[in-house]
XYZ file of C-alpha atoms in Angstrom:
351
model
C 0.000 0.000 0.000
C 1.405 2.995 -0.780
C 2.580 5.908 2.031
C 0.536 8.171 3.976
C 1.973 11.235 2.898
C 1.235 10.434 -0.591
C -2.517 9.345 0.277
C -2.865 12.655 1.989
C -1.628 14.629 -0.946
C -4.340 12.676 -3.345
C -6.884 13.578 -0.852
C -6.364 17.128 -0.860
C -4.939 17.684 -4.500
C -7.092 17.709 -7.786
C -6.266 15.759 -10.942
C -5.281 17.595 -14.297
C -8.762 18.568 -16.120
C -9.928 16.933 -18.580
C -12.863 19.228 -20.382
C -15.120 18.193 -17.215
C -17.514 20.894 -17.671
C -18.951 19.131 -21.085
C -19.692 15.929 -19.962
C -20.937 17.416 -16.615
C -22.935 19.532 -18.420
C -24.852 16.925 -20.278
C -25.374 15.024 -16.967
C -26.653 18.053 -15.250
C -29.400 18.396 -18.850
C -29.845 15.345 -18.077
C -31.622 15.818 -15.063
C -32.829 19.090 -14.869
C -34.796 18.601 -17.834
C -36.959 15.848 -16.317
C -37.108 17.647 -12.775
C -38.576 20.658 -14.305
C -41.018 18.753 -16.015
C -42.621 17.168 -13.387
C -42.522 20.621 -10.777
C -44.274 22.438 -14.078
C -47.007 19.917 -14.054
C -47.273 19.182 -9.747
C -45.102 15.722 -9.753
C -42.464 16.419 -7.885
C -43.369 13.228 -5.763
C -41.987 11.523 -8.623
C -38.115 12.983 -8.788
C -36.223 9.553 -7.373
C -37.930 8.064 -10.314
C -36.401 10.566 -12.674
C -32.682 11.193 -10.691
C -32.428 7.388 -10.574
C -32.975 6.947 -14.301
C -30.809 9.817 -15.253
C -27.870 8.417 -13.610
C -27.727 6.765 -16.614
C -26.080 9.928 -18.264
C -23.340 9.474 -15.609
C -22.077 6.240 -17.428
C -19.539 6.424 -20.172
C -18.055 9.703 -20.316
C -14.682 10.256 -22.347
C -15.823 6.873 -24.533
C -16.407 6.593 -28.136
C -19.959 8.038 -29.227
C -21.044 4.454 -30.517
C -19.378 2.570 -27.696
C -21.172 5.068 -24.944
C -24.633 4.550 -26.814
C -24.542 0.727 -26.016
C -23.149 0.807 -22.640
C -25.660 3.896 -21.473
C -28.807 1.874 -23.209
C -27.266 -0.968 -21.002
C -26.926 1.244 -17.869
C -30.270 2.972 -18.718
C -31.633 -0.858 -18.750
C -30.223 -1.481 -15.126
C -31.030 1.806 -13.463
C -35.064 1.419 -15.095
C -35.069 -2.586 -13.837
C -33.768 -1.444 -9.872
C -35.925 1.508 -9.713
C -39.065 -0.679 -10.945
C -37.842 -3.203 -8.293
C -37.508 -0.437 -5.756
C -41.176 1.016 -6.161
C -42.529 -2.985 -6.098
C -40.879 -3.574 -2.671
C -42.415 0.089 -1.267
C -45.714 -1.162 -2.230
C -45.228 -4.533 -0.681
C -43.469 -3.336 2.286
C -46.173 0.032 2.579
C -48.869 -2.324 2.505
C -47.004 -4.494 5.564
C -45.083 -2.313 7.393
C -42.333 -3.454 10.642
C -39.339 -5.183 10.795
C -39.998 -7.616 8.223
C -40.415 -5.256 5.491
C -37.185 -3.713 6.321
C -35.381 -6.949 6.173
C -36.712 -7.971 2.934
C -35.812 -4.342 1.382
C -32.132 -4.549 3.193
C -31.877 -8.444 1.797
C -33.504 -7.403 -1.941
C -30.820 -4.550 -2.088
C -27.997 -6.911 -1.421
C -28.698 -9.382 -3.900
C -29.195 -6.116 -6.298
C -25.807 -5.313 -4.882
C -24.268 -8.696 -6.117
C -25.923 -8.825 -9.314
C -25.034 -4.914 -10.654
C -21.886 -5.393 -9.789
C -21.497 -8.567 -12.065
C -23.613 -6.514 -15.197
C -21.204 -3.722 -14.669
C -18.417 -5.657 -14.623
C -19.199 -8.284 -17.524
C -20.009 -4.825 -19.514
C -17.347 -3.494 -18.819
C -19.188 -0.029 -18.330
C -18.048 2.516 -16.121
C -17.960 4.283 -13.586
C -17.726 0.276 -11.988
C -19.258 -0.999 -8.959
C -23.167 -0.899 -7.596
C -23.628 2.315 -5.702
C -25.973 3.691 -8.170
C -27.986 0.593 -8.320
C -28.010 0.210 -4.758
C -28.898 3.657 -4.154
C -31.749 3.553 -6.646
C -33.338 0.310 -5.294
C -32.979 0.976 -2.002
C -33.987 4.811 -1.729
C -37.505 4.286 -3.996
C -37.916 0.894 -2.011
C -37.467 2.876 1.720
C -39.752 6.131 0.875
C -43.959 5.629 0.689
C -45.227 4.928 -2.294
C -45.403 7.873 -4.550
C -46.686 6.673 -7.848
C -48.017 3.148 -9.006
C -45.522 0.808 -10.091
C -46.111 0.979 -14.080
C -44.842 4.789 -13.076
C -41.804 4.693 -11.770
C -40.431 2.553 -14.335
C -42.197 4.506 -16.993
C -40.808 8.040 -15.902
C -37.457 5.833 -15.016
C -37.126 5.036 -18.588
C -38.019 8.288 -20.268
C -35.101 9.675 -18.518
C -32.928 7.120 -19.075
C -33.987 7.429 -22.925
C -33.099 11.152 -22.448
C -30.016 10.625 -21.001
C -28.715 7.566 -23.984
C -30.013 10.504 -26.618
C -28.212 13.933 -25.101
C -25.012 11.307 -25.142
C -25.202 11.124 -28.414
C -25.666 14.707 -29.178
C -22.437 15.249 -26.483
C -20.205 14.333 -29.537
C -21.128 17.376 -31.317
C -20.319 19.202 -28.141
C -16.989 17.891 -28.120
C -17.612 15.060 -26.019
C -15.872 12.336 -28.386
C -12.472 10.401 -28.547
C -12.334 8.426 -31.244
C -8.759 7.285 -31.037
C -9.664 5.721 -27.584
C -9.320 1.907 -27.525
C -11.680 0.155 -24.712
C -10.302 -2.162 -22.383
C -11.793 -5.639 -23.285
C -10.133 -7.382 -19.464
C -13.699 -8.133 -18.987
C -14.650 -10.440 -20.821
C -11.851 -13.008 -19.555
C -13.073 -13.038 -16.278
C -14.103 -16.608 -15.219
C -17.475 -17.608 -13.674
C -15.193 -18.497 -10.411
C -14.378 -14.660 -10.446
C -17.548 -13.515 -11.333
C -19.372 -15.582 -8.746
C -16.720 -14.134 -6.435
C -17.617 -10.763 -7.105
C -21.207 -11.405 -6.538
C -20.900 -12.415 -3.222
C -18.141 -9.617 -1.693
C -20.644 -7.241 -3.024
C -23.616 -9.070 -1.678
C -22.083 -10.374 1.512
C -21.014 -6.342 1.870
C -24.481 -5.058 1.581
C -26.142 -7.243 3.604
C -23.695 -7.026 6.708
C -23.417 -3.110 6.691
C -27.772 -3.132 6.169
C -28.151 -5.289 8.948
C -25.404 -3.417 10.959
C -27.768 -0.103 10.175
C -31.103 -1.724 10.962
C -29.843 -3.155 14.822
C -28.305 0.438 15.125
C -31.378 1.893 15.364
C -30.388 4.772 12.886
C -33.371 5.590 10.108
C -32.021 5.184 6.993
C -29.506 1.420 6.751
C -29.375 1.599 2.916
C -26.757 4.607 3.467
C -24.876 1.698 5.175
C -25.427 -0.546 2.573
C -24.560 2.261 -0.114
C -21.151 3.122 1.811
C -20.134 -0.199 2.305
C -20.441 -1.274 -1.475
C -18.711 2.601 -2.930
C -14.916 1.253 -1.652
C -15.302 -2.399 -3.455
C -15.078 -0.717 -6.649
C -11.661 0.552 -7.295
C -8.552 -1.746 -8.811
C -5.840 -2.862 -5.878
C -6.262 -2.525 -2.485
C -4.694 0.521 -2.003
C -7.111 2.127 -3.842
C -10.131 0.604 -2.599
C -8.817 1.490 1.402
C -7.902 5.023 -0.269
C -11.939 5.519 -1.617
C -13.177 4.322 1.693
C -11.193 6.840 3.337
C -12.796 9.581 1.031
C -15.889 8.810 1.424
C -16.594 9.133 5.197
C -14.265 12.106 4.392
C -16.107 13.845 1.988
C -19.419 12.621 3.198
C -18.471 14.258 6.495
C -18.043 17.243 4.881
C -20.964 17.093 2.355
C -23.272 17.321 5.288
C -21.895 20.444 6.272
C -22.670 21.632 2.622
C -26.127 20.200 3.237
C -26.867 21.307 6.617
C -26.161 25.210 5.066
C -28.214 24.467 2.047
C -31.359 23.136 4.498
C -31.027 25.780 7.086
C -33.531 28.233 5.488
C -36.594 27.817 4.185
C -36.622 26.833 0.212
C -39.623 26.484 -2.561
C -39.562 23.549 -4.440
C -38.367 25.241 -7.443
C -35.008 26.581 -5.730
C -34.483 22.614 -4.389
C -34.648 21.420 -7.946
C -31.832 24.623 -8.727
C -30.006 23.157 -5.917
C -29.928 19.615 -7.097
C -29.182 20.279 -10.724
C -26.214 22.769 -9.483
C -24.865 20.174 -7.367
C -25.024 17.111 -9.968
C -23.138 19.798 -12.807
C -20.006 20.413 -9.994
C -20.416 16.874 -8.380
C -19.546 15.494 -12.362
C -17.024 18.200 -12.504
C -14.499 17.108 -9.632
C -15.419 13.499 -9.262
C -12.585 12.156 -11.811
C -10.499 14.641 -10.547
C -10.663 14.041 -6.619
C -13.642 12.252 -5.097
C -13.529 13.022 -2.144
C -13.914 16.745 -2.615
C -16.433 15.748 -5.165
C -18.570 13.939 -2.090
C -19.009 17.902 -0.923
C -21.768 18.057 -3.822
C -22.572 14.570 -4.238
C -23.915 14.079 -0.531
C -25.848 17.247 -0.663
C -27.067 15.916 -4.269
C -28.268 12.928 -3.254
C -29.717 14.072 -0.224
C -32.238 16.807 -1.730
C -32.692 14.685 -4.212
C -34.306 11.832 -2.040
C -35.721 15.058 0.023
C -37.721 16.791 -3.059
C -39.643 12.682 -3.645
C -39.705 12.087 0.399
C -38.912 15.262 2.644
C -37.369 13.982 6.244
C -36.341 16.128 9.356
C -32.876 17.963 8.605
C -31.203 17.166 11.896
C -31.441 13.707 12.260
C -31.528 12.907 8.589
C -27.737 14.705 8.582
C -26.685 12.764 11.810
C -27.798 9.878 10.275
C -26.067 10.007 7.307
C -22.894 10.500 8.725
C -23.125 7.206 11.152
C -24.682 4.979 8.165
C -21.520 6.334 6.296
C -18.900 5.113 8.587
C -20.751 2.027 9.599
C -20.454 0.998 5.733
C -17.176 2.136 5.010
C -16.008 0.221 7.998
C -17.851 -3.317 6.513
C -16.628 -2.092 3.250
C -12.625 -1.888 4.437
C -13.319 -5.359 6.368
C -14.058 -6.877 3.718
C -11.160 -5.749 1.830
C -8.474 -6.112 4.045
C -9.914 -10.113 5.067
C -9.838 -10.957 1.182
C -6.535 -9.602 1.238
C -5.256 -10.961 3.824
C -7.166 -14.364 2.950
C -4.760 -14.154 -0.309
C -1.915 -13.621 1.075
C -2.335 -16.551 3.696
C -2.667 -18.376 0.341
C 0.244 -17.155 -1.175
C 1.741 -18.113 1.651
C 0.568 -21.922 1.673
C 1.419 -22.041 -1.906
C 5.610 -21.174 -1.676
C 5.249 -23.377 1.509
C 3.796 -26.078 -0.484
C-alpha cells in the first residue's frame, strides 16, 4: 500500500482537467430537464424516479460516441429494472409495514448489490461498482409509495432514454475520442471470479444493512450504499484510499447540506439546488472524489428530500453514522480478502 503522505496529498490535490464541464454539463441536462417537467405539471413526488434513471447519463463519459450509446442503453436498462424493483418492494413493504419489510428491502438490495456489480463488470461499463444501483433500489424501495408501479419505471425510462439521446448529441459538443481503444479485461473473467464478485458485493451489503437496521439509525441503505462505494476501485490501495474519502467527503458534504437546508426553500429553488450540485459533483469526481462527495452528498440528499422530505437534523446525523458504519464493513471486507490471499500465497511457496 502505498505511504501516507502520498494518500494525503491525493486527498487534498485535484487531478489535471480533462474538459469536465462538457460531460458534466450533459449530466446536469440530463436531469434538470426531467425535474422541471414534473414541478411544471405538480409531480415532484416523482423525482427519485427521474434522478435514478438519469444516472444513466453518468455512465460512459470520455468513450467513443457508438461505444457510450450501447453501454448507457445498457446502464439505462439497469437503473429502469432497480428503480421498478424499488417502487414494487415500497408497495409490498407500505402495505405491511415493521421489521420484516425492512429486512426484505435490506436483503432485496444486497442481492441487487451482487448482481449490478457482475452486469457492470461483464459490460465493462463505467464508472464500476453498484452504488448507483443500490442507491436507486434501495432509496424508492425505503420512501412511501409515490406513484403506481407501471410509473416509476415509466418516468425511469423516459429519462434514461433522455439521457442515452443527449449522449449522443455530447459528440457534437466535443464530447468524443475516437482514437480511444476500450479495455476488453472483462470479458476473460471466469465464472469463479464472477461468482466471487457477486458475493463480496452481496455479503457487503447485507452485513453493513443489517449493521444499520440493529443500530437503530433511520435510513440502513446509506450503510449498505457506503459499504459497497470502496469495493469498486482496482488494488487494495485504492479501494482502502476511496473508503477513506468517502466518510471524508461525506463528512463534509453534510456540512454543505446542513447550510443548504437551514432556510426555508420552494420547491423550485431545491430542484436549482440539485441540478447545481449534480453539474459540480460530475465536474471534480474524476479529478478528486472526495472533494467531489461535498456536492454529491448534498445531491443525493435533496434529491431523495424533493420525492420524500425527512427532518434535517437527524436525517444529517444519520447520514454521517450509516456512512462510517459501511465504510467500515466495506474496508473489512477488503483487508480479510486480502489478507485471505496472502495466507494463500503463503501456503502455496510453503507447499
Amino acid at each position: 500500500m502505498s505511504s501516507s503522505p502520498s494518500r494525503l496529498h491525493r486527498l487534498v490535490s485535484l487531478a489535471p482537467p480533462r474538459y469536465d464541464h462538457i460531460p458534466a454539463a450533459r449530466i446536469s441536462l440530463g436531469l434538470a430537464i426531467p425535474l422541471a417537467t414534473l414541478l411544471l405539471t405538480g409531480h415532484l413526488g416523482w423525482a427519485m424516479f427521474a434522478g435514478f434513471g438519469a444516472f444513466t447519463g453518468i455512465y460512459s463519459r470520455y468513450e467513443p460516441t457508438r461505444d457510450r450509446f450501447r453501454r448507457q442503453s445498457q446502464a439505462g436498462a439497469m437503473l429502469v429494472v432497480c428503480v421498478t424493483i424499488g417502487a414494487l418492494l415500497a408497495q409490498l413493504t407500505w402495505a405491511a409495514p415493521g421489521m420484516t419489510g425492512k429486512i426484505a428491502i435490506i436483503v432485496v438490495t444486497a442481492l441487487v448489490a451482487g448482481g449490478s456489480a457482475v452486469v457492470v463488470s461483464s459490460r465493462g461499463l463505467k464508472p464500476g461498482g453498484a452504488i448507483f444501483p443500490v442507491f436507486a433500489v434501495a432509496a424508492v424501495a425505503s420512501a412511501p409509495p409515490a406513484a403506481p408501479v407501471w410509473v416509476a419505471a415509466l418516468v425511469a425510462a423516459c429519462c434514461a432514454a433522455l439521457c442515452v439521446g443527449l449522449g449522443l448529441l455530447g459528440h457534437w459538443a466535443g464530447e468524443r475520442h475516437p482514437g480511444v481503444v476500450l479495455s476488453t479485461d472483462h470479458l476473460h473473467a471466469s465464472r469463479a471470479e464472477r461468482t466471487a464478485e457477486f458475493l463480496r458485493y452481496t455479503v457487503a451489503a447485507l452485513a453493513a444493512g443489517l449493521l444499520g437496521l440493529l443500530s437503530g439509525l433511520p435510513f440502513p441503505y446509506w450503510a449498505q450504499v457506503a459499504a459497497v462505494a470502496p469495493l469498486a476501485p482496482l488494488g487494495y490501495s485504492a479501494q482502502v484510499e476511496r473508503g477513506l474519502q468517502r466518510v471524508v467527503g461525506t463528512t463534509l458534504g453534510i456540512v454543505t447540506t446542513a447550510f443548504l437546508l437551514s432556510f426555508p426553500a420552494e420547491p423550485w429553488q431545491l430542484v436549482v439546488w440539485v441540478v447545481l450540485l449534480q453539474f459540480l459533483a460530475e465536474l471534480y469526481v474524476l479529478r478528486n472524489y472526495a472533494m467531489a462527495l461535498l456536492f454529491i452528498t448534498p445531491l443525493a440528499l435533496l434529491m431523495v428530500q424533493l420525492g420524500h422530505p425527512q427532518p434535517a437534523g437527524p436525517m444529517l446525523r444519520a447520514r454521517v453514522l450509516e456512512t462510517a458504519i459501511g465504510v467500515a464493513v466495506g474496508l473489512v471486507m477488503i483487508l480479510g480478502r486480502r489478507a485471505l490471499e496472502r495466507r494463500r500465497a503463503r501456503q502455496a511457496v510453503a507447499g
